[in-house]
Amino acid sequence: MSEHIVSSFDQELEGLGRKIAEMGGLAEHMLSDAMDALSTLDTDLAQKVVAVDPRLDVLQREIEESAVLTIARRQPMAVDLREIVAAIRVSGDLERIGDLAKNIAKRTMNISTEPRVARAAIGLRHMSDIAAHQLKDVLDAYAQRDVERAHSVWARDGELDSLEDAVFRDLLTFMMEDPRNISFCTHLLFCSKNIERVGDHATNIAETVVYLATGESLPIERPKGRMVAAQ
Amino acid sequence: MSEHIVSSFDQELEGLGRKIAEMGGLAEHMLSDAMDALSTLDTDLAQKVVAVDPRLDVLQREIEESAVLTIARRQPMAVDLREIVAAIRVSGDLERIGDLAKNIAKRTMNISTEPRVARAAIGLRHMSDIAAHQLKDVLDAYAQRDVERAHSVWARDGELDSLEDAVFRDLLTFMMEDPRNISFCTHLLFCSKNIERVGDHATNIAETVVYLATGESLPIERPKGRMVAAQ
């Protein structure tokens, strides 16, 4: 392989890496803004989160397209091929995280005029702090090809599951206490599910980092902290 | 290109097609069984749905791996490349549909001992009939590369959205009528969201069929029947 070809290939990989970094930054911001909007019922901020989402969709399509073209053009083997497959997978997870943040923002717009149940949002904030932390960690793990860090993100996924179970029970209690809380708390139930799904996608990315570095897949069963609610 | 190479390539495509057909059949069965289990609160059947899911995960990984190897080996261009990208996308959507059916099955196991709200399940059955129909139609459209049929699946997605809104309102009403309905109906709310998401993935597959046949993407905005609930 001539130096010219190697360097073009590296450039293409770098291009993919830059786009994934952009997606990661956008997804982190969307999640953080969506949670702020939910906490303060700020519909303007929620609207901004929704408006960012198409950019994430476009980036994902671009990554998929250039990844496939790179495979067809360069016929990479082994670790180089894994790099590109990993880029496709990670971009898919980040696109989904953006969707989940968008969903939280849309719920915020729906409940902004309803009677508020302030204490109901506390557990969600705790969940989203953990999810944001998992996302940050796994993006760092991906950027640095850090298998150990990816492993610890993967091992921590159960935490968010158990927290979701607790939030689920709390929200049901608030609903049973006063029927006027039902609509508001129902929307929060969906938000908590969305946050828990962000954690799942962070875990997917962790699995991709391990696959990228080792060529191995992690066991299909994840460590679970879950007792009650289905995925 | 020699005949030998062309025919190997065709064989690889056929292999992908067979695996996708298997995934489609499994996903359809899982959805149908999950809804039967939910209607009758049959936990044995629900358990069977959960047990099938890993097969779908394995198939998806196999499709992704052999698709990528085929691209690297054959360097296909234009429509051939789209065939393979489409296989990757469709297998991702079918794997998610299996997950959603599994979620409904898990909810069934959670609520099997709770006081039942029989009328609450009627709207869900209606939703799942539509979703199953959309899934069947889009799998046929994919198998036959039938763009018109894919288009009509795509255009009908709003129906499921409006129905979900109606189910959402009904379930909230049942919860407000009697707090003892809250837990049961909450799980049904998540099931209705899962069914609506099945419709979304059928719509994704419809978009992939159009992309496959024409190389064009459909507009990002879909026809929406939605009034209230966020995605």
Tab-separated table of C-alpha atoms in Angstrom:
chain	number	residue	atom	x	y	z
A	1	MET	CA	0.000	0.000	0.000
A	2	SER	CA	1.513	3.381	-0.957
A	3	GLU	CA	1.880	6.150	1.570
A	4	HIS	CA	-0.609	8.188	-0.362
A	5	ILE	CA	-3.318	5.578	0.100
A	6	VAL	CA	-2.536	5.033	3.761
A	7	SER	CA	-2.733	8.730	4.398
A	8	SER	CA	-6.037	9.127	2.538
A	9	PHE	CA	-7.446	6.287	4.590
A	10	ASP	CA	-6.246	7.931	7.780
A	11	GLN	CA	-7.819	11.177	6.668
A	12	GLU	CA	-11.105	9.430	6.099
A	13	LEU	CA	-10.924	7.875	9.555
A	14	GLU	CA	-10.121	11.251	11.049
A	15	GLY	CA	-13.105	12.741	9.264
A	16	LEU	CA	-15.352	10.090	10.785
A	17	GLY	CA	-13.816	10.726	14.203
A	18	ARG	CA	-14.470	14.461	13.954
A	19	LYS	CA	-18.105	13.919	13.027
A	20	ILE	CA	-18.612	11.497	15.887
A	21	ALA	CA	-17.052	13.994	18.281
A	22	GLU	CA	-19.483	16.617	16.989
A	23	MET	CA	-22.396	14.225	17.448
A	24	GLY	CA	-21.230	13.381	20.969
A	25	GLY	CA	-21.021	17.051	21.922
A	26	LEU	CA	-24.476	17.752	20.489
A	27	ALA	CA	-26.017	14.753	22.245
A	28	GLU	CA	-24.503	15.782	25.587
A	29	HIS	CA	-25.827	19.325	25.189
A	30	MET	CA	-29.269	18.178	24.140
A	31	LEU	CA	-29.570	15.930	27.170
A	32	SER	CA	-28.388	18.611	29.554
A	33	ASP	CA	-30.648	21.289	28.021
A	34	ALA	CA	-33.634	18.930	27.928
A	35	MET	CA	-33.229	18.209	31.640
A	36	ASP	CA	-32.870	21.911	32.460
A	37	ALA	CA	-35.974	22.648	30.414
A	38	LEU	CA	-37.870	19.908	32.248
A	39	SER	CA	-36.763	21.092	35.701
A	40	THR	CA	-37.839	24.682	35.084
A	41	LEU	CA	-40.611	23.910	32.548
A	42	ASP	CA	-38.816	26.236	30.142
A	43	THR	CA	-40.573	25.693	26.803
A	44	ASP	CA	-38.204	28.002	24.882
A	45	LEU	CA	-35.228	25.883	25.877
A	46	ALA	CA	-37.218	22.732	25.091
A	47	GLN	CA	-37.935	24.131	21.643
A	48	LYS	CA	-34.208	24.685	21.094
A	49	VAL	CA	-33.463	21.068	21.959
A	50	VAL	CA	-36.017	19.908	19.395
A	51	ALA	CA	-34.498	22.233	16.798
A	52	VAL	CA	-31.003	20.734	17.187
A	53	ASP	CA	-32.113	17.175	16.518
A	54	PRO	CA	-32.141	17.258	12.686
A	55	ARG	CA	-28.434	18.151	12.711
A	56	LEU	CA	-27.739	14.905	14.548
A	57	ASP	CA	-29.774	12.972	11.972
A	58	VAL	CA	-27.814	14.528	9.118
A	59	LEU	CA	-24.475	13.760	10.773
A	60	GLN	CA	-25.476	10.157	11.309
A	61	ARG	CA	-26.410	9.708	7.669
A	62	GLU	CA	-23.155	11.354	6.570
A	63	ILE	CA	-21.131	9.056	8.822
A	64	GLU	CA	-22.927	5.986	7.552
A	65	GLU	CA	-22.460	7.015	3.938
A	66	SER	CA	-18.805	7.879	4.164
A	67	ALA	CA	-18.092	4.807	6.294
A	68	VAL	CA	-19.587	2.554	3.637
A	69	LEU	CA	-17.728	4.342	0.844
A	70	THR	CA	-14.484	4.022	2.770
A	71	ILE	CA	-14.998	0.293	3.201
A	72	ALA	CA	-15.736	-0.134	-0.498
A	73	ARG	CA	-12.784	2.035	-1.571
A	74	ARG	CA	-10.094	0.906	0.836
A	75	GLN	CA	-11.063	-2.694	1.604
A	76	PRO	CA	-9.677	-2.379	5.110
A	77	MET	CA	-9.030	-5.506	7.142
A	78	ALA	CA	-9.167	-6.381	10.848
A	79	VAL	CA	-8.680	-3.402	13.125
A	80	ASP	CA	-9.218	-0.819	10.348
A	81	LEU	CA	-12.498	-2.445	9.423
A	82	ARG	CA	-13.533	-2.477	13.069
A	83	GLU	CA	-12.795	1.258	13.282
A	84	ILE	CA	-15.334	1.930	10.580
A	85	VAL	CA	-17.974	-0.484	11.848
A	86	ALA	CA	-17.560	1.095	15.270
A	87	ALA	CA	-18.133	4.557	13.788
A	88	ILE	CA	-21.406	3.373	12.229
A	89	ARG	CA	-22.587	1.825	15.502
A	90	VAL	CA	-21.603	4.753	17.733
A	91	SER	CA	-23.250	7.274	15.418
A	92	GLY	CA	-26.452	5.203	15.584
A	93	ASP	CA	-26.413	5.274	19.385
A	94	LEU	CA	-25.714	9.010	19.506
A	95	GLU	CA	-28.540	9.703	17.096
A	96	ARG	CA	-30.879	7.755	19.383
A	97	ILE	CA	-29.653	9.644	22.450
A	98	GLY	CA	-30.542	12.857	20.631
A	99	ASP	CA	-34.020	11.466	19.943
A	100	LEU	CA	-34.471	10.617	23.611
A	101	ALA	CA	-33.441	14.122	24.669
A	102	LYS	CA	-35.853	15.504	22.081
A	103	ASN	CA	-38.631	13.356	23.555
A	104	ILE	CA	-37.974	14.795	27.013
A	105	ALA	CA	-38.109	18.288	25.516
A	106	LYS	CA	-41.430	17.535	23.801
A	107	ARG	CA	-42.887	16.218	27.059
A	108	THR	CA	-41.789	19.452	28.720
A	109	MET	CA	-43.807	21.395	26.171
A	110	ASN	CA	-46.825	19.176	26.893
A	111	ILE	CA	-46.766	19.565	30.666
A	112	SER	CA	-45.717	23.188	30.968
A	113	THR	CA	-49.267	24.344	31.754
A	114	GLU	CA	-50.167	21.525	34.126
A	115	PRO	CA	-50.136	21.641	37.911
A	116	ARG	CA	-46.619	20.826	38.923
A	117	VAL	CA	-45.453	18.103	41.300
A	118	ALA	CA	-42.098	19.547	42.322
A	119	ARG	CA	-40.800	16.624	44.387
A	120	ALA	CA	-41.557	14.268	41.476
A	121	ALA	CA	-38.681	15.692	39.434
A	122	ILE	CA	-35.941	15.076	42.012
A	123	GLY	CA	-35.380	11.411	41.185
A	124	LEU	CA	-35.277	12.225	37.489
A	125	ARG	CA	-32.553	14.786	38.015
A	126	HIS	CA	-30.519	12.188	39.864
A	127	MET	CA	-31.031	9.727	36.999
A	128	SER	CA	-30.039	12.244	34.373
A	129	ASP	CA	-26.874	13.189	36.290
A	130	ILE	CA	-25.821	9.559	36.181
A	131	ALA	CA	-26.784	9.190	32.521
A	132	ALA	CA	-24.847	12.340	31.577
A	133	HIS	CA	-21.846	11.034	33.482
A	134	GLN	CA	-22.042	7.673	31.732
A	135	LEU	CA	-22.299	9.405	28.374
A	136	LYS	CA	-19.309	11.651	29.056
A	137	ASP	CA	-17.231	8.719	30.279
A	138	VAL	CA	-18.022	6.524	27.331
A	139	LEU	CA	-17.319	9.288	24.818
A	140	ASP	CA	-13.920	9.753	26.479
A	141	ALA	CA	-13.387	5.993	26.432
A	142	TYR	CA	-14.195	5.967	22.718
A	143	ALA	CA	-11.933	8.927	21.930
A	144	GLN	CA	-9.032	7.338	23.818
A	145	ARG	CA	-9.801	3.718	22.958
A	146	ASP	CA	-9.805	3.116	26.694
A	147	VAL	CA	-11.157	-0.391	27.252
A	148	GLU	CA	-10.986	-0.239	31.037
A	149	ARG	CA	-13.053	2.902	31.161
A	150	ALA	CA	-15.538	1.405	28.728
A	151	HIS	CA	-15.773	-1.653	30.950
A	152	SER	CA	-16.588	0.420	33.994
A	153	VAL	CA	-19.343	2.292	32.103
A	154	TRP	CA	-20.733	-1.075	31.070
A	155	ALA	CA	-20.612	-2.411	34.633
A	156	ARG	CA	-22.424	0.655	36.026
A	157	ASP	CA	-25.518	0.359	33.807
A	158	GLY	CA	-27.461	-1.499	36.508
A	159	GLU	CA	-27.322	1.589	38.734
A	160	LEU	CA	-29.569	3.533	36.396
A	161	ASP	CA	-31.969	0.594	36.110
A	162	SER	CA	-32.474	0.344	39.871
A	163	LEU	CA	-32.881	4.094	40.111
A	164	GLU	CA	-35.551	3.964	37.424
A	165	ASP	CA	-37.404	1.339	39.436
A	166	ALA	CA	-37.349	3.629	42.477
A	167	VAL	CA	-38.534	6.623	40.425
A	168	PHE	CA	-41.293	4.458	38.949
A	169	ARG	CA	-42.571	3.533	42.425
A	170	ASP	CA	-42.364	7.137	43.664
A	171	LEU	CA	-44.276	8.495	40.688
A	172	LEU	CA	-46.983	5.857	41.117
A	173	THR	CA	-47.291	6.859	44.757
A	174	PHE	CA	-47.749	10.537	43.863
A	175	MET	CA	-50.409	9.551	41.350
A	176	MET	CA	-52.283	7.466	43.893
A	177	GLU	CA	-52.113	10.236	46.485
A	178	ASP	CA	-53.861	12.740	44.256
A	179	PRO	CA	-55.486	12.131	40.850
A	180	ARG	CA	-54.565	15.674	39.812
A	181	ASN	CA	-50.938	14.479	39.727
A	182	ILE	CA	-51.675	11.713	37.231
A	183	SER	CA	-51.131	13.529	33.967
A	184	PHE	CA	-47.961	15.334	35.055
A	185	CYS	CA	-46.444	12.222	36.631
A	186	THR	CA	-47.312	10.081	33.619
A	187	HIS	CA	-45.229	12.333	31.409
A	188	LEU	CA	-42.394	12.141	33.946
A	189	LEU	CA	-42.613	8.340	33.833
A	190	PHE	CA	-41.872	8.490	30.131
A	191	CYS	CA	-39.037	10.946	30.750
A	192	SER	CA	-37.465	8.596	33.276
A	193	LYS	CA	-37.703	5.772	30.747
A	194	ASN	CA	-36.021	8.028	28.188
A	195	ILE	CA	-33.167	8.760	30.579
A	196	GLU	CA	-32.732	5.096	31.362
A	197	ARG	CA	-32.534	4.432	27.605
A	198	VAL	CA	-29.770	7.045	27.297
A	199	GLY	CA	-27.849	4.882	29.756
A	200	ASP	CA	-28.507	1.817	27.586
A	201	HIS	CA	-27.060	3.569	24.565
A	202	ALA	CA	-24.007	4.637	26.577
A	203	THR	CA	-23.613	0.951	27.450
A	204	ASN	CA	-23.919	0.033	23.763
A	205	ILE	CA	-21.110	2.472	23.002
A	206	ALA	CA	-19.022	0.898	25.771
A	207	GLU	CA	-19.517	-2.478	24.101
A	208	THR	CA	-18.435	-0.980	20.795
A	209	VAL	CA	-15.240	0.416	22.367
A	210	VAL	CA	-14.363	-3.071	23.661
A	211	TYR	CA	-15.146	-4.614	20.264
A	212	LEU	CA	-13.015	-1.951	18.592
A	213	ALA	CA	-10.005	-2.537	20.812
A	214	THR	CA	-10.181	-6.311	21.126
A	215	GLY	CA	-12.402	-7.616	18.332
A	216	GLU	CA	-14.405	-9.362	21.054
A	217	SER	CA	-18.049	-8.908	21.951
A	218	LEU	CA	-19.092	-8.559	25.568
A	219	PRO	CA	-21.610	-11.117	26.868
A	220	ILE	CA	-25.137	-10.346	25.695
A	221	GLU	CA	-26.481	-10.285	29.263
A	222	ARG	CA	-25.690	-7.046	31.029
A	223	PRO	CA	-25.321	-6.542	34.754
A	224	LYS	CA	-28.856	-5.682	35.848
A	225	GLY	CA	-29.975	-3.635	38.814
A	226	ARG	CA	-33.570	-3.990	37.774
A	227	MET	CA	-36.312	-5.433	39.939
A	228	VAL	CA	-39.674	-4.329	38.577
A	229	ALA	CA	-40.165	-2.431	35.349
A	230	ALA	CA	-39.540	-3.872	31.916
A	231	GLN	CA	-37.031	-2.170	29.629
B	1	MET	CA	-15.818	-8.910	-13.381
B	2	SER	CA	-15.836	-12.691	-13.934
B	3	GLU	CA	-19.020	-14.703	-13.722
B	4	HIS	CA	-17.645	-16.497	-10.725
B	5	ILE	CA	-17.314	-13.247	-8.786
B	6	VAL	CA	-20.748	-12.013	-9.818
B	7	SER	CA	-22.324	-15.221	-8.699
B	8	SER	CA	-20.523	-15.236	-5.333
B	9	PHE	CA	-21.723	-11.719	-4.797
B	10	ASP	CA	-25.282	-12.722	-5.644
B	11	GLN	CA	-24.999	-15.617	-3.241
B	12	GLU	CA	-23.871	-13.296	-0.494
B	13	LEU	CA	-26.808	-10.996	-1.193
B	14	GLU	CA	-29.166	-13.957	-1.138
B	15	GLY	CA	-27.722	-15.031	2.187
B	16	LEU	CA	-28.409	-11.575	3.606
B	17	GLY	CA	-31.936	-11.681	2.192
B	18	ARG	CA	-32.644	-15.042	3.800
B	19	LYS	CA	-31.467	-13.841	7.184
B	20	ILE	CA	-33.582	-10.715	6.944
B	21	ALA	CA	-36.609	-12.810	6.011
B	22	GLU	CA	-35.960	-14.952	9.083
B	23	MET	CA	-35.669	-11.849	11.252
B	24	GLY	CA	-38.889	-10.448	9.797
B	25	GLY	CA	-40.773	-13.663	10.520
B	26	LEU	CA	-39.448	-13.788	14.085
B	27	ALA	CA	-40.301	-10.145	14.722
B	28	GLU	CA	-43.855	-10.627	13.432
B	29	HIS	CA	-44.344	-13.681	15.644
B	30	MET	CA	-42.904	-11.984	18.696
B	31	LEU	CA	-45.238	-9.019	18.291
B	32	SER	CA	-48.284	-11.204	17.784
B	33	ASP	CA	-47.416	-13.501	20.712
B	34	ALA	CA	-46.597	-10.559	22.967
B	35	MET	CA	-50.004	-9.019	22.278
B	36	ASP	CA	-51.795	-12.347	22.870
B	37	ALA	CA	-49.883	-12.752	26.122
B	38	LEU	CA	-50.864	-9.227	27.162
B	39	SER	CA	-54.553	-9.717	26.304
B	40	THR	CA	-54.848	-12.927	28.303
B	41	LEU	CA	-52.108	-12.167	30.854
B	42	ASP	CA	-50.436	-15.416	29.812
B	43	THR	CA	-47.023	-15.326	31.479
B	44	ASP	CA	-45.843	-18.578	29.868
B	45	LEU	CA	-46.365	-17.147	26.420
B	46	ALA	CA	-44.718	-13.896	27.530
B	47	GLN	CA	-41.721	-15.902	28.700
B	48	LYS	CA	-41.475	-17.545	25.277
B	49	VAL	CA	-41.386	-14.147	23.573
B	50	VAL	CA	-38.525	-13.066	25.823
B	51	ALA	CA	-36.672	-16.309	25.054
B	52	VAL	CA	-36.779	-15.717	21.273
B	53	ASP	CA	-35.177	-12.285	21.434
B	54	PRO	CA	-31.492	-13.352	21.609
B	55	ARG	CA	-31.892	-15.162	18.262
B	56	LEU	CA	-32.837	-11.840	16.694
B	57	ASP	CA	-29.782	-10.170	18.232
B	58	VAL	CA	-27.494	-12.876	16.862
B	59	LEU	CA	-29.020	-12.596	13.380
B	60	GLN	CA	-28.563	-8.849	13.369
B	61	ARG	CA	-24.884	-9.144	14.275
B	62	GLU	CA	-24.380	-11.797	11.617
B	63	ILE	CA	-26.027	-9.622	8.986
B	64	GLU	CA	-23.942	-6.621	9.954
B	65	GLU	CA	-20.726	-8.648	9.903
B	66	SER	CA	-21.321	-10.348	6.597
B	67	ALA	CA	-22.604	-7.129	5.024
B	68	VAL	CA	-19.394	-5.333	5.969
B	69	LEU	CA	-17.215	-8.201	4.747
B	70	THR	CA	-19.119	-8.252	1.458
B	71	ILE	CA	-18.549	-4.547	0.970
B	72	ALA	CA	-14.838	-4.922	1.699
B	73	ARG	CA	-14.474	-7.978	-0.536
B	74	ARG	CA	-16.612	-7.007	-3.518
B	75	GLN	CA	-16.372	-3.217	-3.546
B	76	PRO	CA	-19.890	-2.943	-4.897
B	77	MET	CA	-21.057	0.328	-6.413
B	78	ALA	CA	-24.396	2.125	-6.673
B	79	VAL	CA	-27.400	-0.162	-6.406
B	80	ASP	CA	-25.367	-3.133	-5.141
B	81	LEU	CA	-23.930	-1.028	-2.370
B	82	ARG	CA	-27.411	0.229	-1.505
B	83	GLU	CA	-28.615	-3.394	-1.245
B	84	ILE	CA	-26.093	-4.048	1.461
B	85	VAL	CA	-26.586	-0.790	3.336
B	86	ALA	CA	-30.325	-1.476	3.228
B	87	ALA	CA	-29.775	-4.929	4.741
B	88	ILE	CA	-27.844	-3.380	7.632
B	89	ARG	CA	-30.561	-0.786	8.240
B	90	VAL	CA	-33.506	-3.169	8.000
B	91	SER	CA	-31.865	-5.693	10.329
B	92	GLY	CA	-31.366	-2.892	12.870
B	93	ASP	CA	-35.052	-1.978	12.720
B	94	LEU	CA	-36.181	-5.597	13.024
B	95	GLU	CA	-33.923	-6.140	16.007
B	96	ARG	CA	-35.535	-3.128	17.695
B	97	ILE	CA	-39.036	-4.397	16.894
B	98	GLY	CA	-38.090	-7.629	18.652
B	99	ASP	CA	-36.930	-5.597	21.660
B	100	LEU	CA	-40.230	-3.737	21.746
B	101	ALA	CA	-42.212	-6.993	21.630
B	102	LYS	CA	-39.976	-8.313	24.406
B	103	ASN	CA	-40.746	-5.211	26.465
B	104	ILE	CA	-44.478	-5.814	26.107
B	105	ALA	CA	-43.935	-9.424	27.192
B	106	LYS	CA	-41.959	-8.289	30.251
B	107	ARG	CA	-44.708	-5.846	31.210
B	108	THR	CA	-47.203	-8.706	30.941
B	109	MET	CA	-45.173	-10.641	33.487
B	110	ASN	CA	-45.177	-7.603	35.778
B	111	ILE	CA	-48.921	-6.988	35.699
B	112	SER	CA	-50.196	-10.561	35.646
B	113	THR	CA	-51.117	-10.489	39.339
B	114	GLU	CA	-52.624	-7.000	39.388
B	115	PRO	CA	-56.325	-6.141	39.272
B	116	ARG	CA	-57.219	-6.049	35.616
B	117	VAL	CA	-58.840	-3.200	33.695
B	118	ALA	CA	-60.326	-5.161	30.807
B	119	ARG	CA	-61.596	-2.238	28.725
B	120	ALA	CA	-58.138	-0.628	28.935
B	121	ALA	CA	-56.643	-3.230	26.604
B	122	ILE	CA	-59.082	-2.688	23.708
B	123	GLY	CA	-57.339	0.351	22.246
B	124	LEU	CA	-54.004	-1.406	22.474
B	125	ARG	CA	-55.281	-4.361	20.501
B	126	HIS	CA	-56.456	-2.001	17.800
B	127	MET	CA	-53.038	-0.319	17.752
B	128	SER	CA	-51.203	-3.609	17.531
B	129	ASP	CA	-53.416	-4.814	14.665
B	130	ILE	CA	-52.403	-1.734	12.710
B	131	ALA	CA	-48.731	-2.098	13.660
B	132	ALA	CA	-48.727	-5.781	12.653
B	133	HIS	CA	-50.329	-4.851	9.353
B	134	GLN	CA	-47.766	-2.138	8.713
B	135	LEU	CA	-44.953	-4.553	9.534
B	136	LYS	CA	-46.321	-7.246	7.220
B	137	ASP	CA	-46.814	-4.736	4.400
B	138	VAL	CA	-43.361	-3.252	4.696
B	139	LEU	CA	-41.681	-6.670	4.815
B	140	ASP	CA	-43.518	-7.562	1.603
B	141	ALA	CA	-42.520	-4.211	0.109
B	142	TYR	CA	-38.903	-4.949	1.011
B	143	ALA	CA	-38.998	-8.499	-0.374
B	144	GLN	CA	-40.505	-7.286	-3.646
B	145	ARG	CA	-38.700	-3.950	-3.828
B	146	ASP	CA	-42.162	-2.411	-4.113
B	147	VAL	CA	-41.733	1.354	-3.745
B	148	GLU	CA	-45.432	2.153	-3.990
B	149	ARG	CA	-46.303	-0.196	-1.184
B	150	ALA	CA	-43.468	1.215	0.908
B	151	HIS	CA	-44.813	4.690	0.256
B	152	SER	CA	-48.247	3.777	1.489
B	153	VAL	CA	-46.812	2.268	4.688
B	154	TRP	CA	-44.888	5.469	5.186
B	155	ALA	CA	-47.984	7.603	4.600
B	156	ARG	CA	-50.055	5.618	7.104
B	157	ASP	CA	-47.714	6.111	10.076
B	158	GLY	CA	-49.772	9.053	11.368
B	159	GLU	CA	-52.735	6.733	11.984
B	160	LEU	CA	-50.896	4.897	14.730
B	161	ASP	CA	-49.770	8.177	16.275
B	162	SER	CA	-53.310	9.520	16.573
B	163	LEU	CA	-54.505	6.227	17.945
B	164	GLU	CA	-51.780	6.315	20.577
B	165	ASP	CA	-52.952	9.777	21.604
B	166	ALA	CA	-56.494	8.434	22.059
B	167	VAL	CA	-55.257	5.427	24.055
B	168	PHE	CA	-53.160	7.772	26.195
B	169	ARG	CA	-56.208	9.863	27.062
B	170	ASP	CA	-58.359	6.793	27.776
B	171	LEU	CA	-55.787	5.246	30.073
B	172	LEU	CA	-55.396	8.519	31.967
B	173	THR	CA	-59.168	8.629	32.408
B	174	PHE	CA	-59.251	5.102	33.853
B	175	MET	CA	-56.466	6.051	36.243
B	176	MET	CA	-58.315	9.147	37.403
B	177	GLU	CA	-61.544	7.201	37.894
B	178	ASP	CA	-59.986	4.740	40.307
B	179	PRO	CA	-56.488	4.860	41.810
B	180	ARG	CA	-56.435	1.059	41.901
B	181	ASN	CA	-56.171	1.180	38.096
B	182	ILE	CA	-53.024	3.299	38.165
B	183	SER	CA	-50.357	0.612	38.230
B	184	PHE	CA	-52.008	-1.611	35.612
B	185	CYS	CA	-52.759	1.278	33.274
B	186	THR	CA	-49.268	2.722	33.640
B	187	HIS	CA	-47.792	-0.499	32.299
B	188	LEU	CA	-50.300	-0.397	29.444
B	189	LEU	CA	-49.195	3.163	28.658
B	190	PHE	CA	-45.686	1.865	28.105
B	191	CYS	CA	-47.027	-0.994	25.997
B	192	SER	CA	-48.914	1.440	23.782
B	193	LYS	CA	-45.731	3.459	23.353
B	194	ASN	CA	-43.906	0.255	22.402
B	195	ILE	CA	-46.519	-0.547	19.772
B	196	GLU	CA	-46.328	2.950	18.358
B	197	ARG	CA	-42.543	2.536	18.112
B	198	VAL	CA	-43.025	-0.680	16.152
B	199	GLY	CA	-44.900	1.472	13.651
B	200	ASP	CA	-41.983	3.913	13.561
B	201	HIS	CA	-39.579	1.125	12.725
B	202	ALA	CA	-41.918	-0.147	9.996
B	203	THR	CA	-41.806	3.404	8.629
B	204	ASN	CA	-38.002	3.377	8.797
B	205	ILE	CA	-38.003	0.183	6.756
B	206	ALA	CA	-40.343	1.822	4.243
B	207	GLU	CA	-37.828	4.657	3.897
B	208	THR	CA	-35.073	2.114	3.353
B	209	VAL	CA	-37.069	0.409	0.580
B	210	VAL	CA	-37.448	3.750	-1.200
B	211	TYR	CA	-33.743	4.508	-0.748
B	212	LEU	CA	-32.885	1.046	-2.058
B	213	ALA	CA	-34.982	1.383	-5.187
B	214	THR	CA	-34.315	5.014	-6.014
B	215	GLY	CA	-31.205	6.085	-4.117
B	216	GLU	CA	-33.307	8.938	-2.751
B	217	SER	CA	-34.154	9.702	0.860
B	218	LEU	CA	-37.700	10.599	1.834
B	219	PRO	CA	-38.189	13.964	3.515
B	220	ILE	CA	-37.119	13.912	7.165
B	221	GLU	CA	-40.537	15.122	8.329
B	222	ARG	CA	-43.095	12.355	8.377
B	223	PRO	CA	-46.839	12.743	8.030
B	224	LYS	CA	-47.976	13.157	11.626
B	225	GLY	CA	-51.338	12.290	13.154
B	226	ARG	CA	-50.074	13.309	16.529
B	227	MET	CA	-51.651	15.946	18.734
B	228	VAL	CA	-50.501	15.425	22.299
B	229	ALA	CA	-47.877	12.969	23.385
B	230	ALA	CA	-44.200	13.245	22.522
B	231	GLN	CA	-42.533	10.402	20.669
